[in-house]
């Protein structure tokens, strides 16, 4: 028979099992009946899984001293409010919570600054045009400095790339 799961709060045998995906990570919380009732799991109106997870599961980016000190001066929102609701109270919150937003976004995405997406064919065209411009500049420079062998190489490469661009 399998191993009995224990309540993360008190250590008694768990009978309530919650699973949530936060920041692309699966968090599982196991509770006994008593702790589930005290945390409001049985009352859908007063229950917040995000709050429960925040109190029982330590995120890698948690810095309690820093988080507790942050409060939005415009709306009074705290990081705890953000965890409960999953959104900010006003646009100013983004500036006030910047110290915790960076690490959180870094865990969720490749970078903290949105750079947009470029279709692959467009990217190829842009790269080809940049290379053509670069070769044209190199060709003019080689002619100006009388490096005719280099100029011939640049001219030949330009011809090949222009043929590819037309195709």
mmCIF file of N, CA and C in Angstrom, residues 124-140 154-166:
data_model
loop_
_atom_site.group_PDB
_atom_site.id
_atom_site.type_symbol
_atom_site.label_atom_id
_atom_site.label_comp_id
_atom_site.label_asym_id
_atom_site.label_seq_id
_atom_site.Cartn_x
_atom_site.Cartn_y
_atom_site.Cartn_z
ATOM 1 N N UNK A 124 14.194 36.750 -41.902
ATOM 2 C CA UNK A 124 15.158 36.403 -42.948
ATOM 3 C C UNK A 124 15.351 37.566 -43.917
ATOM 4 N N UNK A 125 14.240 38.215 -44.299
ATOM 5 C CA UNK A 125 14.315 39.360 -45.219
ATOM 6 C C UNK A 125 15.099 40.511 -44.603
ATOM 7 N N UNK A 126 14.835 40.795 -43.346
ATOM 8 C CA UNK A 126 15.539 41.875 -42.653
ATOM 9 C C UNK A 126 17.027 41.565 -42.578
ATOM 10 N N UNK A 127 17.365 40.335 -42.207
ATOM 11 C CA UNK A 127 18.777 39.950 -42.120
ATOM 12 C C UNK A 127 19.456 40.030 -43.484
ATOM 13 N N UNK A 128 18.763 39.596 -44.539
ATOM 14 C CA UNK A 128 19.318 39.665 -45.891
ATOM 15 C C UNK A 128 19.561 41.114 -46.300
ATOM 16 N N UNK A 129 18.589 41.988 -46.002
ATOM 17 C CA UNK A 129 18.741 43.403 -46.357
ATOM 18 C C UNK A 129 19.889 44.042 -45.581
ATOM 19 N N UNK A 130 20.036 43.684 -44.317
ATOM 20 C CA UNK A 130 21.146 44.217 -43.525
ATOM 21 C C UNK A 130 22.483 43.759 -44.104
ATOM 22 N N UNK A 131 22.553 42.510 -44.512
ATOM 23 C CA UNK A 131 23.802 41.995 -45.104
ATOM 24 C C UNK A 131 24.100 42.692 -46.426
ATOM 25 N N UNK A 132 23.054 42.920 -47.242
ATOM 26 C CA UNK A 132 23.247 43.641 -48.511
ATOM 27 C C UNK A 132 23.760 45.059 -48.257
ATOM 28 N N UNK A 133 23.165 45.746 -47.298
ATOM 29 C CA UNK A 133 23.600 47.106 -46.963
ATOM 30 C C UNK A 133 25.050 47.117 -46.481
ATOM 31 N N UNK A 134 25.386 46.129 -45.676
ATOM 32 C CA UNK A 134 26.754 46.023 -45.151
ATOM 33 C C UNK A 134 27.766 45.774 -46.281
ATOM 34 N N UNK A 135 27.416 44.870 -47.184
ATOM 35 C CA UNK A 135 28.308 44.578 -48.307
ATOM 36 C C UNK A 135 28.457 45.785 -49.232
ATOM 37 N N UNK A 136 27.374 46.508 -49.455
ATOM 38 C CA UNK A 136 27.419 47.710 -50.300
ATOM 39 C C UNK A 136 28.368 48.741 -49.688
ATOM 40 N N UNK A 137 28.272 48.905 -48.380
ATOM 41 C CA UNK A 137 29.153 49.848 -47.682
ATOM 42 C C UNK A 137 30.618 49.386 -47.783
ATOM 43 N N UNK A 138 30.847 48.076 -47.557
ATOM 44 C CA UNK A 138 32.202 47.527 -47.658
ATOM 45 C C UNK A 138 32.762 47.693 -49.072
ATOM 46 N N UNK A 139 31.911 47.490 -50.077
ATOM 47 C CA UNK A 139 32.334 47.650 -51.468
ATOM 48 C C UNK A 139 32.773 49.090 -51.739
ATOM 49 N N UNK A 140 31.947 50.049 -51.306
ATOM 50 C CA UNK A 140 32.279 51.464 -51.509
ATOM 51 C C UNK A 140 33.574 51.828 -50.782
ATOM 52 N N UNK A 154 33.474 41.617 -52.712
ATOM 53 C CA UNK A 154 32.220 42.207 -52.231
ATOM 54 C C UNK A 154 31.192 42.280 -53.359
ATOM 55 N N UNK A 155 31.646 42.666 -54.560
ATOM 56 C CA UNK A 155 30.752 42.758 -55.714
ATOM 57 C C UNK A 155 30.151 41.397 -56.040
ATOM 58 N N UNK A 156 30.984 40.345 -56.030
ATOM 59 C CA UNK A 156 30.507 38.995 -56.342
ATOM 60 C C UNK A 156 29.498 38.508 -55.294
ATOM 61 N N UNK A 157 29.806 38.757 -54.036
ATOM 62 C CA UNK A 157 28.885 38.333 -52.967
ATOM 63 C C UNK A 157 27.568 39.101 -53.053
ATOM 64 N N UNK A 158 27.663 40.396 -53.371
ATOM 65 C CA UNK A 158 26.448 41.198 -53.559
ATOM 66 C C UNK A 158 25.592 40.627 -54.688
ATOM 67 N N UNK A 159 26.209 40.244 -55.782
ATOM 68 C CA UNK A 159 25.481 39.675 -56.920
ATOM 69 C C UNK A 159 24.757 38.398 -56.523
ATOM 70 N N UNK A 160 25.445 37.544 -55.773
ATOM 71 C CA UNK A 160 24.829 36.288 -55.340
ATOM 72 C C UNK A 160 23.651 36.536 -54.402
ATOM 73 N N UNK A 161 23.830 37.434 -53.444
ATOM 74 C CA UNK A 161 22.752 37.717 -52.498
ATOM 75 C C UNK A 161 21.559 38.383 -53.172
ATOM 76 N N UNK A 162 21.810 39.257 -54.131
ATOM 77 C CA UNK A 162 20.695 39.896 -54.852
ATOM 78 C C UNK A 162 19.915 38.860 -55.651
ATOM 79 N N UNK A 163 20.618 37.883 -56.199
ATOM 80 C CA UNK A 163 19.937 36.800 -56.938
ATOM 81 C C UNK A 163 19.051 35.995 -55.980
ATOM 82 N N UNK A 164 19.549 35.734 -54.781
ATOM 83 C CA UNK A 164 18.764 35.018 -53.777
ATOM 84 C C UNK A 164 17.548 35.847 -53.352
ATOM 85 N N UNK A 165 17.750 37.150 -53.214
ATOM 86 C CA UNK A 165 16.671 38.045 -52.785
ATOM 87 C C UNK A 165 15.540 38.091 -53.821
ATOM 88 N N UNK A 166 15.892 38.012 -55.100
ATOM 89 C CA UNK A 166 14.881 38.051 -56.140
ATOM 90 C C UNK A 166 14.105 36.751 -56.222
#
